[in-house]
PDB file of C-alpha atoms in Angstrom:
ATOM      1  CA  UNK A   1     101.895 211.239 132.113  1.00 57.00           C
ATOM      2  CA  UNK A   2      99.117 209.093 133.743  1.00 62.00           C
ATOM      3  CA  UNK A   3      96.436 211.099 135.638  1.00 61.00           C
ATOM      4  CA  UNK A   4      95.001 209.472 138.697  1.00 58.00           C
ATOM      5  CA  UNK A   5      91.723 210.797 139.868  1.00 61.00           C
ATOM      6  CA  UNK A   6      91.086 210.876 143.743  1.00 64.00           C
ATOM      7  CA  UNK A   7      87.918 208.614 143.236  1.00 72.00           C
ATOM      8  CA  UNK A   8      90.398 205.942 142.000  1.00 69.00           C
ATOM      9  CA  UNK A   9      92.175 205.993 145.307  1.00 71.00           C
ATOM     10  CA  UNK A  10      88.834 205.663 147.045  1.00 73.00           C
ATOM     11  CA  UNK A  11      88.010 202.638 145.242  1.00 71.00           C
ATOM     12  CA  UNK A  12      91.314 201.037 145.916  1.00 75.00           C
ATOM     13  CA  UNK A  13      90.876 201.873 149.745  1.00 70.00           C
ATOM     14  CA  UNK A  14      87.232 200.413 149.885  1.00 72.00           C
ATOM     15  CA  UNK A  15      88.373 197.255 148.048  1.00 76.00           C
ATOM     16  CA  UNK A  16      91.179 196.733 150.321  1.00 78.00           C
ATOM     17  CA  UNK A  17      89.012 197.228 153.378  1.00 71.00           C
ATOM     18  CA  UNK A  18      86.461 194.898 152.212  1.00 74.00           C
ATOM     19  CA  UNK A  19      89.005 192.052 151.666  1.00 77.00           C
ATOM     20  CA  UNK A  20      90.565 192.743 154.943  1.00 77.00           C
ATOM     21  CA  UNK A  21      87.066 192.559 156.668  1.00 71.00           C
ATOM     22  CA  UNK A  22      86.190 189.333 154.780  1.00 75.00           C
ATOM     23  CA  UNK A  23      89.418 187.548 155.701  1.00 70.00           C
ATOM     24  CA  UNK A  24      88.944 188.772 159.435  1.00 69.00           C
ATOM     25  CA  UNK A  25      85.380 187.834 159.612  1.00 69.00           C
ATOM     26  CA  UNK A  26      85.917 184.317 158.156  1.00 67.00           C
ATOM     27  CA  UNK A  27      88.774 183.746 160.597  1.00 68.00           C
ATOM     28  CA  UNK A  28      86.665 184.678 163.483  1.00 63.00           C
ATOM     29  CA  UNK A  29      84.032 182.580 162.362  1.00 62.00           C
ATOM     30  CA  UNK A  30      86.259 179.402 161.883  1.00 57.00           C
ATOM     31  CA  UNK A  31      87.880 180.056 165.264  1.00 55.00           C
ATOM     32  CA  UNK A  32      84.413 180.128 166.904  1.00 58.00           C
ATOM     33  CA  UNK A  33      83.040 177.091 165.041  1.00 55.00           C
ATOM     34  CA  UNK A  34      86.010 174.941 166.557  1.00 56.00           C
ATOM     35  CA  UNK A  35      84.628 173.497 169.741  1.00 60.00           C
ATOM     36  CA  UNK A  36      86.806 173.541 172.832  1.00 65.00           C
ATOM     37  CA  UNK A  37      88.553 170.185 173.543  1.00 70.00           C
ATOM     38  CA  UNK A  38      87.051 168.144 176.269  1.00 79.00           C
ATOM     39  CA  UNK A  39      90.513 166.753 177.334  1.00 84.00           C
ATOM     40  CA  UNK A  40      89.390 163.386 178.094  1.00 87.00           C
ATOM     41  CA  UNK A  41      92.006 161.192 179.906  1.00 88.00           C
ATOM     42  CA  UNK A  42      92.163 157.854 181.348  1.00 88.00           C
ATOM     43  CA  UNK A  43      94.771 156.623 184.040  1.00 86.00           C
ATOM     44  CA  UNK A  44      95.181 153.257 185.739  1.00 84.00           C
ATOM     45  CA  UNK A  45      94.981 153.457 189.633  1.00 74.00           C
ATOM     46  CA  UNK A  46      98.037 151.218 190.542  1.00 70.00           C
ATOM     47  CA  UNK A  47      97.132 148.328 188.319  1.00 68.00           C
ATOM     48  CA  UNK A  48      93.783 147.633 190.692  1.00 75.00           C
ATOM     49  CA  UNK A  49      91.706 147.309 187.529  1.00 85.00           C
ATOM     50  CA  UNK A  50      90.142 150.669 188.235  1.00 88.00           C
ATOM     51  CA  UNK A  51      90.415 153.511 185.800  1.00 89.00           C
ATOM     52  CA  UNK A  52      90.443 157.135 186.587  1.00 88.00           C
ATOM     53  CA  UNK A  53      88.452 158.860 183.729  1.00 88.00           C
ATOM     54  CA  UNK A  54      88.877 162.805 183.877  1.00 89.00           C
ATOM     55  CA  UNK A  55      88.170 166.003 181.593  1.00 88.00           C
ATOM     56  CA  UNK A  56      88.345 169.730 181.466  1.00 85.00           C
ATOM     57  CA  UNK A  57      86.538 171.052 184.461  1.00 81.00           C
ATOM     58  CA  UNK A  58      86.147 174.373 182.490  1.00 79.00           C
ATOM     59  CA  UNK A  59      84.472 172.874 179.717  1.00 74.00           C
ATOM     60  CA  UNK A  60      82.076 170.979 182.228  1.00 72.00           C
ATOM     61  CA  UNK A  61      81.048 174.299 184.157  1.00 74.00           C
ATOM     62  CA  UNK A  62      79.260 175.487 180.920  1.00 77.00           C
ATOM     63  CA  UNK A  63      77.707 172.183 180.357  1.00 83.00           C
ATOM     64  CA  UNK A  64      74.092 171.082 181.134  1.00 85.00           C
ATOM     65  CA  UNK A  65      74.450 167.422 181.049  1.00 88.00           C
ATOM     66  CA  UNK A  66      76.761 164.664 179.686  1.00 90.00           C
ATOM     67  CA  UNK A  67      77.064 160.913 179.075  1.00 92.00           C
ATOM     68  CA  UNK A  68      80.010 158.310 179.181  1.00 92.00           C
ATOM     69  CA  UNK A  69      79.696 155.353 176.713  1.00 94.00           C
ATOM     70  CA  UNK A  70      82.231 152.586 177.672  1.00 94.00           C
ATOM     71  CA  UNK A  71      83.229 149.671 175.447  1.00 95.00           C
ATOM     72  CA  UNK A  72      84.865 147.233 177.983  1.00 94.00           C
ATOM     73  CA  UNK A  73      85.874 144.008 176.048  1.00 90.00           C
ATOM     74  CA  UNK A  74      82.808 142.515 174.950  1.00 92.00           C
ATOM     75  CA  UNK A  75      80.457 144.516 177.117  1.00 93.00           C
ATOM     76  CA  UNK A  76      79.159 148.216 176.905  1.00 93.00           C
ATOM     77  CA  UNK A  77      77.039 150.567 178.832  1.00 93.00           C
ATOM     78  CA  UNK A  78      76.190 154.278 179.044  1.00 94.00           C
ATOM     79  CA  UNK A  79      76.438 156.352 182.037  1.00 91.00           C
ATOM     80  CA  UNK A  80      74.524 159.794 182.100  1.00 93.00           C
ATOM     81  CA  UNK A  81      76.232 162.378 183.958  1.00 89.00           C
ATOM     82  CA  UNK A  82      74.370 165.301 185.602  1.00 88.00           C
ATOM     83  CA  UNK A  83      75.702 169.055 185.703  1.00 86.00           C
ATOM     84  CA  UNK A  84      77.234 168.245 189.143  1.00 86.00           C
ATOM     85  CA  UNK A  85      78.989 164.954 188.214  1.00 87.00           C
ATOM     86  CA  UNK A  86      80.298 166.909 185.244  1.00 86.00           C
ATOM     87  CA  UNK A  87      81.825 169.823 187.432  1.00 86.00           C
ATOM     88  CA  UNK A  88      83.433 166.914 189.459  1.00 87.00           C
ATOM     89  CA  UNK A  89      85.415 166.227 186.173  1.00 87.00           C
ATOM     90  CA  UNK A  90      86.466 162.792 187.361  1.00 88.00           C
ATOM     91  CA  UNK A  91      84.901 159.470 187.305  1.00 84.00           C
ATOM     92  CA  UNK A  92      86.150 156.099 188.555  1.00 89.00           C
ATOM     93  CA  UNK A  93      85.420 152.772 186.612  1.00 89.00           C
ATOM     94  CA  UNK A  94      86.333 149.226 187.647  1.00 91.00           C
ATOM     95  CA  UNK A  95      87.501 147.650 184.085  1.00 90.00           C
ATOM     96  CA  UNK A  96      86.703 144.160 183.576  1.00 90.00           C
ATOM     97  CA  UNK A  97      89.174 143.630 180.563  1.00 90.00           C
ATOM     98  CA  UNK A  98      92.495 144.893 179.152  1.00 89.00           C
ATOM     99  CA  UNK A  99      90.643 146.746 176.121  1.00 91.00           C
ATOM    100  CA  UNK A 100      88.559 149.816 177.322  1.00 92.00           C
ATOM    101  CA  UNK A 101      87.139 152.620 175.053  1.00 94.00           C
ATOM    102  CA  UNK A 102      85.543 155.548 176.520  1.00 93.00           C
ATOM    103  CA  UNK A 103      83.461 158.142 174.841  1.00 93.00           C
ATOM    104  CA  UNK A 104      82.369 161.217 176.653  1.00 91.00           C
ATOM    105  CA  UNK A 105      79.786 163.491 175.313  1.00 90.00           C
ATOM    106  CA  UNK A 106      79.056 166.864 176.797  1.00 88.00           C
ATOM    107  CA  UNK A 107      76.111 168.757 176.211  1.00 86.00           C
ATOM    108  CA  UNK A 108      76.062 172.614 176.735  1.00 82.00           C
ATOM    109  CA  UNK A 109      73.306 174.907 177.820  1.00 79.00           C
ATOM    110  CA  UNK A 110      73.618 176.822 174.407  1.00 78.00           C
ATOM    111  CA  UNK A 111      72.739 173.734 172.464  1.00 79.00           C
ATOM    112  CA  UNK A 112      76.082 172.746 171.365  1.00 81.00           C
ATOM    113  CA  UNK A 113      77.959 169.465 172.172  1.00 83.00           C
ATOM    114  CA  UNK A 114      81.422 168.098 172.318  1.00 85.00           C
ATOM    115  CA  UNK A 115      82.696 164.716 172.135  1.00 88.00           C
ATOM    116  CA  UNK A 116      85.971 162.925 172.864  1.00 89.00           C
ATOM    117  CA  UNK A 117      86.992 159.393 172.642  1.00 91.00           C
ATOM    118  CA  UNK A 118      90.008 157.609 174.276  1.00 92.00           C
ATOM    119  CA  UNK A 119      90.998 153.915 174.398  1.00 91.00           C
ATOM    120  CA  UNK A 120      92.902 152.240 177.262  1.00 90.00           C
ATOM    121  CA  UNK A 121      94.983 149.235 176.102  1.00 89.00           C
ATOM    122  CA  UNK A 122      97.319 146.992 178.403  1.00 84.00           C
ATOM    123  CA  UNK A 123     100.112 146.016 176.359  1.00 75.00           C
ATOM    124  CA  UNK A 124     100.716 142.365 175.620  1.00 74.00           C
ATOM    125  CA  UNK A 125     102.884 140.722 178.186  1.00 69.00           C
ATOM    126  CA  UNK A 126     101.550 143.146 180.905  1.00 64.00           C
ATOM    127  CA  UNK A 127      98.302 141.485 181.114  1.00 58.00           C
ATOM    128  CA  UNK A 128      97.181 140.981 184.729  1.00 54.00           C
TER     129      UNK A 128
END
């Protein structure tokens, strides 16, 4: 007959708890390391060559500043956004081409940054 001592149960219990704590801690760390999505969206305003660029207002409320980089056909530019502009969570842009790429970078007060990129394309045959 095998005799099991109480200290063996203690070691099994402690080992199991250590594994669970390690797994839980790793999962919590990985969940916190994933940045919240900006939710960048671009919509055409009735075919008037004006794009409405919008993003997650909740994320913007924790941000200190931001920047939108726009590639509009052959031209490009950067528009810096203040805290107040970020909280408005929308921006109108008069496009000049049928191919516009928009990158929004948001810099939070805790030093972290989030970035999102979208592309607006007018399908062939629908060019204005």
